PDB file of C-alpha atoms in Angstrom:
ATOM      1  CA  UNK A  44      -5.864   6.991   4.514  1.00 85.00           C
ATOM      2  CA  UNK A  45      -2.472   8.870   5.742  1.00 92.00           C
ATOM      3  CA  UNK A  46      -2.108  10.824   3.047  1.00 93.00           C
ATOM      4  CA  UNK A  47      -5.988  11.840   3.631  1.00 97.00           C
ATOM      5  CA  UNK A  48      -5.114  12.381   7.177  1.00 97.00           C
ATOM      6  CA  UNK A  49      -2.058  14.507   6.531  1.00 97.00           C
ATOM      7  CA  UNK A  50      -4.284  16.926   4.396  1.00 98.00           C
ATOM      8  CA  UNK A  51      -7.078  17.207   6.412  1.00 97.00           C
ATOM      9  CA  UNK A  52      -4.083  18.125   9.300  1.00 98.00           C
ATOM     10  CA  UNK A  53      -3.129  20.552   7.218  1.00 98.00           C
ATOM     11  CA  UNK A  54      -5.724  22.409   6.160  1.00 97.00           C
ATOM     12  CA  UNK A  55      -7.127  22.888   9.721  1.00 97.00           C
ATOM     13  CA  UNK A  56      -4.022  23.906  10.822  1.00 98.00           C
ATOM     14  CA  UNK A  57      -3.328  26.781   8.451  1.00 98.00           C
ATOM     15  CA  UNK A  58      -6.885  27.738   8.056  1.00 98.00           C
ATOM     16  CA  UNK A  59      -7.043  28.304  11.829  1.00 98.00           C
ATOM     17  CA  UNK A  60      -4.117  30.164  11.922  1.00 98.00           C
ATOM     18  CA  UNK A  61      -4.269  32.281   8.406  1.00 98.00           C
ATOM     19  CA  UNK A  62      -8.009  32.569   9.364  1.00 98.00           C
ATOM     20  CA  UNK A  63      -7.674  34.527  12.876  1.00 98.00           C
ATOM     21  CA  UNK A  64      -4.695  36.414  11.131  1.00 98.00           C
ATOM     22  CA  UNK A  65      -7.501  37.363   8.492  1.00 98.00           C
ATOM     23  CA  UNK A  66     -10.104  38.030  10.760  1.00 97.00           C
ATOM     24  CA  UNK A  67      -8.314  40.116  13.354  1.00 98.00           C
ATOM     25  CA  UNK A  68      -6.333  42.399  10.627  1.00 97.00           C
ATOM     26  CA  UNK A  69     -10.050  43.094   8.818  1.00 97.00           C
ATOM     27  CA  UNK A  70     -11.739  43.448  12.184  1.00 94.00           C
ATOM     28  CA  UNK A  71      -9.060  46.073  13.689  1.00 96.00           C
ATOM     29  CA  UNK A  72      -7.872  47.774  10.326  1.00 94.00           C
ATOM     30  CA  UNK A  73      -4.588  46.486   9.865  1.00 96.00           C
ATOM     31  CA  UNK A  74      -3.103  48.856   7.142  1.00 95.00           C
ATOM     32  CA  UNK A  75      -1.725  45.616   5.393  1.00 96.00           C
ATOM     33  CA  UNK A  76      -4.980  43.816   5.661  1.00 96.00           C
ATOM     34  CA  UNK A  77      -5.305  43.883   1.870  1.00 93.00           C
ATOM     35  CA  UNK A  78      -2.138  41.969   1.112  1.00 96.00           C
ATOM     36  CA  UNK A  79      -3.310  39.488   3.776  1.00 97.00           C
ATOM     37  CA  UNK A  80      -6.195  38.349   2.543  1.00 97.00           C
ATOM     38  CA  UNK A  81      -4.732  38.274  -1.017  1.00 95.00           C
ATOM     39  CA  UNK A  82      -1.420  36.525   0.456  1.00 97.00           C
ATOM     40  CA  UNK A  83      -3.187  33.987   2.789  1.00 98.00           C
ATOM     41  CA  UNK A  84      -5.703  31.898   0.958  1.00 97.00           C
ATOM     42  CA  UNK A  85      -3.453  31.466  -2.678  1.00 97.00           C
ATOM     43  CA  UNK A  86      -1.047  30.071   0.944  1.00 98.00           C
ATOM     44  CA  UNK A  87      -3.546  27.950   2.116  1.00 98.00           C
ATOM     45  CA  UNK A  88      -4.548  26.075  -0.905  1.00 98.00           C
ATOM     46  CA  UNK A  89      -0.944  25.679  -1.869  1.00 98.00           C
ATOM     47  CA  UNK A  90      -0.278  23.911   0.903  1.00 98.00           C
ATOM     48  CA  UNK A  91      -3.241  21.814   0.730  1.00 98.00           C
ATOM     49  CA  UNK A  92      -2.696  21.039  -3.137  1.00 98.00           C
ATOM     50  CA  UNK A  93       1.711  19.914  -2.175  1.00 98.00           C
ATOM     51  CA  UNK A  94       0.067  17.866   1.369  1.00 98.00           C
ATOM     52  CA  UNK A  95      -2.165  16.038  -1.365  1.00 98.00           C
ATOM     53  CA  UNK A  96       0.606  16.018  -4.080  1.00 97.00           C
ATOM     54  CA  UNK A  97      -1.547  17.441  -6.736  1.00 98.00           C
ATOM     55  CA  UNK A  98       0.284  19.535  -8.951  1.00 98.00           C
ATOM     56  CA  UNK A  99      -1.599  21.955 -11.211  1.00 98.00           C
ATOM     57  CA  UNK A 100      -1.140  22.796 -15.101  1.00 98.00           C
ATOM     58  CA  UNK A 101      -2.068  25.669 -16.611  1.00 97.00           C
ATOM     59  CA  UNK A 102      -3.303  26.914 -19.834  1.00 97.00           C
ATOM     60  CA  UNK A 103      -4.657  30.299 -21.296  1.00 97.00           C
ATOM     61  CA  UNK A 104      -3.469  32.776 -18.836  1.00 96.00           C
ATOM     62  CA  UNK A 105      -3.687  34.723 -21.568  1.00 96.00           C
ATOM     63  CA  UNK A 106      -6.674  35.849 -21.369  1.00 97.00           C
ATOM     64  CA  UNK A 107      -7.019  36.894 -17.982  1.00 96.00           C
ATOM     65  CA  UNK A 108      -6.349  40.311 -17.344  1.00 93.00           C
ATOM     66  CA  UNK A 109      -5.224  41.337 -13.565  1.00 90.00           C
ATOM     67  CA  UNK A 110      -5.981  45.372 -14.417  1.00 90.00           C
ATOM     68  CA  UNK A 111      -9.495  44.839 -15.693  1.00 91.00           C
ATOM     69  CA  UNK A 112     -12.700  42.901 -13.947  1.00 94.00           C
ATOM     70  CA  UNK A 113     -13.623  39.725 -14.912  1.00 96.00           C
ATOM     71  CA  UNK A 114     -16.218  37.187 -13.829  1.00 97.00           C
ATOM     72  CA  UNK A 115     -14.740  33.588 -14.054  1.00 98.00           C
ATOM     73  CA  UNK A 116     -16.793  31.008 -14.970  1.00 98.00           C
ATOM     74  CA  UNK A 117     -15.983  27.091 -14.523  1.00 98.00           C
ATOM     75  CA  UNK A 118     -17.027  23.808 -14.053  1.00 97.00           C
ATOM     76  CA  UNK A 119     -17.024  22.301 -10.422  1.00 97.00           C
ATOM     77  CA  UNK A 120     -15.841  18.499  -9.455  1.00 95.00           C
ATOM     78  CA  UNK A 121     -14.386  18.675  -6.204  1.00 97.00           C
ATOM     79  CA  UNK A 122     -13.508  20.764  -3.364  1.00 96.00           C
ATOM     80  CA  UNK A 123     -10.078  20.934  -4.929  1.00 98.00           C
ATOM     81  CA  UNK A 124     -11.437  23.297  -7.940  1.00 98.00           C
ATOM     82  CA  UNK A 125     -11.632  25.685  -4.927  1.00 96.00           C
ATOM     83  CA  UNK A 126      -8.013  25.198  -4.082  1.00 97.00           C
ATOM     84  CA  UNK A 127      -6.702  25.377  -7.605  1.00 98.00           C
ATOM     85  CA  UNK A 128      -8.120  28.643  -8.501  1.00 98.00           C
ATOM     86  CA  UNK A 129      -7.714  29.806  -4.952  1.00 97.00           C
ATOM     87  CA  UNK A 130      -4.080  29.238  -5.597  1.00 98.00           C
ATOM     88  CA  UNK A 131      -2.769  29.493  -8.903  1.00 97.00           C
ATOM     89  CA  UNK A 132      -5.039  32.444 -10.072  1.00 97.00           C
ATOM     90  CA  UNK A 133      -3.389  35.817 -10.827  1.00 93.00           C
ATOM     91  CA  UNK A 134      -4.787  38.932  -9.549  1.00 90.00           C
ATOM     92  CA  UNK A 135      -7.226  39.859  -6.822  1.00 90.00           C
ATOM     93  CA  UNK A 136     -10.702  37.606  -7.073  1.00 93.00           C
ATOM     94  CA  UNK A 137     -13.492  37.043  -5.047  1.00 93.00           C
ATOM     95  CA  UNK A 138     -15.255  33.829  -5.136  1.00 95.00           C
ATOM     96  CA  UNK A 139     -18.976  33.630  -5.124  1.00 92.00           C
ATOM     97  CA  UNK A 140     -20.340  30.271  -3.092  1.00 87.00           C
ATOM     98  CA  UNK A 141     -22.843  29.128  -0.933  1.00 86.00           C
ATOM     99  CA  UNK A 142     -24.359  30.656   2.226  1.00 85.00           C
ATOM    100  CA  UNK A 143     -23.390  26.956   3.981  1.00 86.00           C
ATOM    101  CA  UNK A 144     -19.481  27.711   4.016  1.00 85.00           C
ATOM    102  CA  UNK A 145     -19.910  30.698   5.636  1.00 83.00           C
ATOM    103  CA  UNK A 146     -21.058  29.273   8.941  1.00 86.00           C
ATOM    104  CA  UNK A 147     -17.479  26.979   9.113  1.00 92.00           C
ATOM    105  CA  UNK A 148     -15.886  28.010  12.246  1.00 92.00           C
ATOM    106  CA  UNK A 149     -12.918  30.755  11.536  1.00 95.00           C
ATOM    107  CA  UNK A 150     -12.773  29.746   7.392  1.00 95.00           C
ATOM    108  CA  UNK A 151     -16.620  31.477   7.327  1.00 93.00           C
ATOM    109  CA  UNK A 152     -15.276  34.246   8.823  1.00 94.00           C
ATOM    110  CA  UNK A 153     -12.126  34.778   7.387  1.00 96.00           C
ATOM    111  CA  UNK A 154     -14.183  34.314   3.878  1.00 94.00           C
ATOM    112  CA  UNK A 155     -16.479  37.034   4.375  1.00 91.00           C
ATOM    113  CA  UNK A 156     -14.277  39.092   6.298  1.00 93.00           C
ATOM    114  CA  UNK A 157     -11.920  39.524   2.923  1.00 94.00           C
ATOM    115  CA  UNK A 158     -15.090  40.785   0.892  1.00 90.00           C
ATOM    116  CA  UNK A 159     -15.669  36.875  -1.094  1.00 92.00           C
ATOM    117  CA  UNK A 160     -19.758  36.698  -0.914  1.00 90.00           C
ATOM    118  CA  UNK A 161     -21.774  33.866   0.114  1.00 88.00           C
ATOM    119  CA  UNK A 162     -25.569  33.581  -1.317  1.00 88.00           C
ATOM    120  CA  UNK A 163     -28.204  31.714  -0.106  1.00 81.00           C
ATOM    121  CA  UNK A 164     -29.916  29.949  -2.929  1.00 73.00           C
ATOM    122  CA  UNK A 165     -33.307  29.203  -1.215  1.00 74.00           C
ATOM    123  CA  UNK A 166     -33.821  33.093  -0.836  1.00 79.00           C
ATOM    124  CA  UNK A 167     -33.981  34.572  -4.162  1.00 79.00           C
ATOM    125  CA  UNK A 168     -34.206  38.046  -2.123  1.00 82.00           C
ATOM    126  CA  UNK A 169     -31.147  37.444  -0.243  1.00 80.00           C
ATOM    127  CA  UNK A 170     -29.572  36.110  -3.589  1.00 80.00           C
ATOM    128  CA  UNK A 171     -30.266  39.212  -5.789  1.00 82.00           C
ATOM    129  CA  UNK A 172     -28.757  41.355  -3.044  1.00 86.00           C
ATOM    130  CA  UNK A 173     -25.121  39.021  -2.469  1.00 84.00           C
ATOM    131  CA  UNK A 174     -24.982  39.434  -6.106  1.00 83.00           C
ATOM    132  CA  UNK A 175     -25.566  43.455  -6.213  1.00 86.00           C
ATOM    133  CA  UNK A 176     -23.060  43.255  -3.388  1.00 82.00           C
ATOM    134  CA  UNK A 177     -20.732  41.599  -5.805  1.00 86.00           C
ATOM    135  CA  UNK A 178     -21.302  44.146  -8.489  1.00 85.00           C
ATOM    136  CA  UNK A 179     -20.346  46.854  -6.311  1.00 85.00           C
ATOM    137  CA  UNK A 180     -17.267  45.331  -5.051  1.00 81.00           C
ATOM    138  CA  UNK A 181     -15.982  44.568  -8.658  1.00 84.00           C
ATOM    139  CA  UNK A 182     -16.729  48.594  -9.865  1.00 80.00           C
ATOM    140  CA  UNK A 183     -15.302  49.588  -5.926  1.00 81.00           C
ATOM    141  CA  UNK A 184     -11.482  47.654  -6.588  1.00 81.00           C
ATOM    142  CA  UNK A 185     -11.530  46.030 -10.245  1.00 82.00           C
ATOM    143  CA  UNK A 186     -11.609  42.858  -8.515  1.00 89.00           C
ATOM    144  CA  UNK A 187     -12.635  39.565 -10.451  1.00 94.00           C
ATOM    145  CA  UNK A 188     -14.955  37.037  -9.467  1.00 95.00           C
ATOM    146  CA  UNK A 189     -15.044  33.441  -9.748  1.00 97.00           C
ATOM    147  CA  UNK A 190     -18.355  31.135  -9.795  1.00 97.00           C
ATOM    148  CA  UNK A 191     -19.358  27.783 -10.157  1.00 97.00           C
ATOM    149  CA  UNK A 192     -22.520  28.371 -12.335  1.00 96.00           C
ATOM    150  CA  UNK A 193     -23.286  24.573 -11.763  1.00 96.00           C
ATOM    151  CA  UNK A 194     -24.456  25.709  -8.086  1.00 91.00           C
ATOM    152  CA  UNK A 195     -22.920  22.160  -6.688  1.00 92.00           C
ATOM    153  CA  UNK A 196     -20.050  19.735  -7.130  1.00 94.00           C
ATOM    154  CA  UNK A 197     -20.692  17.053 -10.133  1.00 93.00           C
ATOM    155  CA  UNK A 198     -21.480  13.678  -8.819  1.00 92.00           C
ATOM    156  CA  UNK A 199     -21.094  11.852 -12.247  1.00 92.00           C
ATOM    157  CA  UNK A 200     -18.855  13.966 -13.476  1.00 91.00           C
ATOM    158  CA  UNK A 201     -20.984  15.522 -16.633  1.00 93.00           C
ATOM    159  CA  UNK A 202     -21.149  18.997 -16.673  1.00 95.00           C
ATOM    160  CA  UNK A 203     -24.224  20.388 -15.302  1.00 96.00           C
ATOM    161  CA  UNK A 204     -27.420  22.929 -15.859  1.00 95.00           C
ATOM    162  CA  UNK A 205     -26.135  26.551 -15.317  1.00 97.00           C
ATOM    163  CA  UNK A 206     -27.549  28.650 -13.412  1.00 94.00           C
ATOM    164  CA  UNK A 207     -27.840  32.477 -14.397  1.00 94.00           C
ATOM    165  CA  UNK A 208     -26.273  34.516 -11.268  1.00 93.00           C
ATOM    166  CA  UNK A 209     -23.024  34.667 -12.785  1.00 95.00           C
ATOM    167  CA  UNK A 210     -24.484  35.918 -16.327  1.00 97.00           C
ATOM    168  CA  UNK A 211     -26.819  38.344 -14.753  1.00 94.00           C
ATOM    169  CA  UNK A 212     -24.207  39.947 -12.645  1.00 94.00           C
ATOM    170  CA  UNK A 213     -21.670  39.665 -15.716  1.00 96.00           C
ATOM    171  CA  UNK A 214     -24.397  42.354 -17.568  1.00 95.00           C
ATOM    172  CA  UNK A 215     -25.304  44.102 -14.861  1.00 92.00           C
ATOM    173  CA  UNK A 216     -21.650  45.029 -13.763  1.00 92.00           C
ATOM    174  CA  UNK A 217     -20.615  44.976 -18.032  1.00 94.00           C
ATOM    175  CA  UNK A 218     -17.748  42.960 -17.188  1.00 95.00           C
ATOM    176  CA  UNK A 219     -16.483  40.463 -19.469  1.00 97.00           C
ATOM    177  CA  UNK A 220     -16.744  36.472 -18.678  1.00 98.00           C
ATOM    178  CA  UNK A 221     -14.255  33.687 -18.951  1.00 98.00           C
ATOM    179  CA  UNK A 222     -14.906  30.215 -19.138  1.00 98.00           C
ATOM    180  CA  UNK A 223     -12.731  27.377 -17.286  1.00 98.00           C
ATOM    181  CA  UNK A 224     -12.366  24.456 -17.385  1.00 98.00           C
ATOM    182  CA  UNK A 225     -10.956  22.138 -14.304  1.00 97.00           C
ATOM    183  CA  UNK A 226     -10.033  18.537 -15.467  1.00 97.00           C
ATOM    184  CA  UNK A 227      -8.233  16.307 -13.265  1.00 96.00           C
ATOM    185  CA  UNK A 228     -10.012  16.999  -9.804  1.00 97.00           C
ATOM    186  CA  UNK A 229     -12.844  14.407  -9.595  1.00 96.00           C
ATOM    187  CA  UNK A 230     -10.638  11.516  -9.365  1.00 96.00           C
ATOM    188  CA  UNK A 231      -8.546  13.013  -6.084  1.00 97.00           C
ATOM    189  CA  UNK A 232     -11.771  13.452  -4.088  1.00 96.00           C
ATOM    190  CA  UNK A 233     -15.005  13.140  -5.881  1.00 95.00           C
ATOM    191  CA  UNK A 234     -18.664  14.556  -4.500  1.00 94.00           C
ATOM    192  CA  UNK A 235     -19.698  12.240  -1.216  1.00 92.00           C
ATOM    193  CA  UNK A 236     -15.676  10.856  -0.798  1.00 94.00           C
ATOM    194  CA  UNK A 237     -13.770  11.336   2.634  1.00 93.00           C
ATOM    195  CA  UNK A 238     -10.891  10.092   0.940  1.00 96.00           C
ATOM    196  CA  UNK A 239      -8.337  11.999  -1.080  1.00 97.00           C
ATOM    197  CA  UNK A 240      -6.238  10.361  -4.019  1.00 96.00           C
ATOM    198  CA  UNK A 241      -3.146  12.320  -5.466  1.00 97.00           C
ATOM    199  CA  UNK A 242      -3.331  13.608  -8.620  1.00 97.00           C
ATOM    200  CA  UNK A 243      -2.561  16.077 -11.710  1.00 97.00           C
ATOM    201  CA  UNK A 244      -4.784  19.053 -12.185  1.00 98.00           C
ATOM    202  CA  UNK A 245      -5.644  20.725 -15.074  1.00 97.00           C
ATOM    203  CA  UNK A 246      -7.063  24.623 -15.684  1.00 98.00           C
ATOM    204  CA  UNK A 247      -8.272  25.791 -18.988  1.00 97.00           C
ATOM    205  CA  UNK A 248      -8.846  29.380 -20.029  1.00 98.00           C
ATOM    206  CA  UNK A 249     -10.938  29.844 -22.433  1.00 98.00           C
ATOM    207  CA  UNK A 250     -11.014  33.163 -24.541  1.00 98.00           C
ATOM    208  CA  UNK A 251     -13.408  35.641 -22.762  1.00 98.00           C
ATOM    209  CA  UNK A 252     -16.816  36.396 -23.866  1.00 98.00           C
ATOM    210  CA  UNK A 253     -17.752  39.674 -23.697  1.00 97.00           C
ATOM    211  CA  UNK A 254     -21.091  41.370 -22.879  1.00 97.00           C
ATOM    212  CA  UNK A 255     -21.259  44.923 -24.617  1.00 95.00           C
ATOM    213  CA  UNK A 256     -24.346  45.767 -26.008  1.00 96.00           C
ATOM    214  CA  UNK A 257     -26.256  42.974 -23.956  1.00 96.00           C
ATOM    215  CA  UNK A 258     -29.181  43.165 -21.644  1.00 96.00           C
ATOM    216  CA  UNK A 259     -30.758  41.467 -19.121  1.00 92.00           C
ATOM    217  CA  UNK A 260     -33.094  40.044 -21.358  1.00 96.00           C
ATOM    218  CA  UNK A 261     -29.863  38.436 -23.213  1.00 97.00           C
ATOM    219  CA  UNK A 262     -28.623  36.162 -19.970  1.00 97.00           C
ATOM    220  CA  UNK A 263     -29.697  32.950 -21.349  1.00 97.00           C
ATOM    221  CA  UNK A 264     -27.720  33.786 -24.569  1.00 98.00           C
ATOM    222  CA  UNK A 265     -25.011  34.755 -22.337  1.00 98.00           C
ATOM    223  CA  UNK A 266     -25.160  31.123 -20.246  1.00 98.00           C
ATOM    224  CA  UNK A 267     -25.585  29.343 -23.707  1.00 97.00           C
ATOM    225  CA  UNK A 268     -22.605  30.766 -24.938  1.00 98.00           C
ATOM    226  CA  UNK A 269     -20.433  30.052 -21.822  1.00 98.00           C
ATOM    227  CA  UNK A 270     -21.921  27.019 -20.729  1.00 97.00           C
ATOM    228  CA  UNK A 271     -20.572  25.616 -25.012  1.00 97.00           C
ATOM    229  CA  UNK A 272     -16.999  27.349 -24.419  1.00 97.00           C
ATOM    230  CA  UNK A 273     -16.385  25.285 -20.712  1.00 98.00           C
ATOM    231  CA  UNK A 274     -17.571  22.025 -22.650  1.00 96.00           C
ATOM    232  CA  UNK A 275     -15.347  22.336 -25.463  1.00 96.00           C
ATOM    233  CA  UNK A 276     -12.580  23.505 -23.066  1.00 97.00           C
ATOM    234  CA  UNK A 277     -13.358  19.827 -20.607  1.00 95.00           C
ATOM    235  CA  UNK A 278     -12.771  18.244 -24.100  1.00 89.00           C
ATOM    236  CA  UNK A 279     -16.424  17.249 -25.235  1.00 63.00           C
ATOM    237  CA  UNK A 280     -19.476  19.691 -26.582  1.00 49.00           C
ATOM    238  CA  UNK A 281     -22.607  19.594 -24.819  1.00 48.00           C
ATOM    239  CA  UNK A 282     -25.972  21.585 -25.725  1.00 43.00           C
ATOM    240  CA  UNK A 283     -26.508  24.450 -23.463  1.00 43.00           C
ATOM    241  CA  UNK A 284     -28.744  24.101 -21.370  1.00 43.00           C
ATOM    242  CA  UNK A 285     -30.414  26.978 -18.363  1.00 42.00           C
ATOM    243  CA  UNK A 286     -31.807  26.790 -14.789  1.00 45.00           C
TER     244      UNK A 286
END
């Protein structure tokens, strides 16, 4: 319970006061605002991940590619996923999540404020356009995204029914996707837990998959295929499945 204490102290702390920092160089131009909201969250979750003495491994780096746009693909079993790939990923990315976070006092803020999207998933309207928004961002700065095609944390701990956002936008925007796998991150705090365990965290890369010469009517092709390559990275192959 202190240790879950100590992180939860923690990340208020710094998200209050790299979150203002964010907000207020966005909202008045700072010319450095850039390198703050690439500095400050890979910050934050750092210093979450050493308050709840997780330390991250790291395998396949080499096949992400910090000049060229990617969309990230990976499985999602905690709220420390977010932190790992917040923290340990190279290059600029943009994470893709739910309306919900962006209503969080100063992180929702912050979050949307550095150009990450938020889409809400009972408007299929509103969804279509955070993803176009997405598209334009990645073509505007060669950024790379990360989603969590599951839509939600795991509660069992089996990987989940994709859904197609992050294949859509992948063929729209003709930008290659990587899967990931995170192992390791269920057993510090699992879906419904208030209490945080330490432990090792894993990220596989997988090799990317690329989309040349696909079309929209190819997305479910493009899910099956990415939804086999982050089983076999977790260590067990599952039959694709589509949402």
């Amino acid at each position: 319970m202190i240790r879950t204490l100590w992180v939860f102290t923690v990340g208020v702390t710094w998200t209050a006061l790299y979150g203002t920092h964010m907000i207020v160089a966005t909202r008045f131009g700072f010319r450095n605002a850039r390198c703050i909201c690439d500095h400050h969250p890979r910050e934050w979750a750092r210093k979450i991940l050493r308050a709840a003495r997780c330390p991250v491994e790291m395998s396949g780096t080499e096949h992400l590619d910090v000049e060229t746009p990617q969309i990230l693909v990976s499985n999602h079993e905690s709220w420390f996923d977010v932190f790992t790939l917040a923290a340990f990923l190279p290059g600029r990315c943009r994470f893709v999540a739910k309306k919900e976070l962006a209503s969080v006092p100063i992180f929702g803020r912050a979050f949307q404020a550095c150009g990450h999207v938020s889409v809400d998933r009972g408007d299929r309207g509103a969804a279509v356009e955070s993803l176009d928004l997405a598209a334009r961002q990645i073509r505007s700065d060669s950024s790379s995204i990360v989603m969590f095609p599951e839509g939600t944390r795991t509660r069992t701990g089996e990987l989940q029914r994709f859904k197609k956002g992050a294949f859509v936008l992948a063929i729209q925007a003709g930008v290659p996707v990587v899967p990931v796998a995170i192992v390791g991150s269920r057993a510090i705090m699992p879906k419904g837990a208030w209490t945080i365990k330490p432990g090792k965290i894993e990220v596989r890369i997988g090799a990317p998959i690329e989309v040349e010469g696909l079309g929209h009517g190819d997305r479910d092709l493009l899910l099956g295929r990415a939804f086999e390559a982050v089983a076999e990275l977790r260590g067990g192959i599952a039959p694709p499945t589509t949402a």
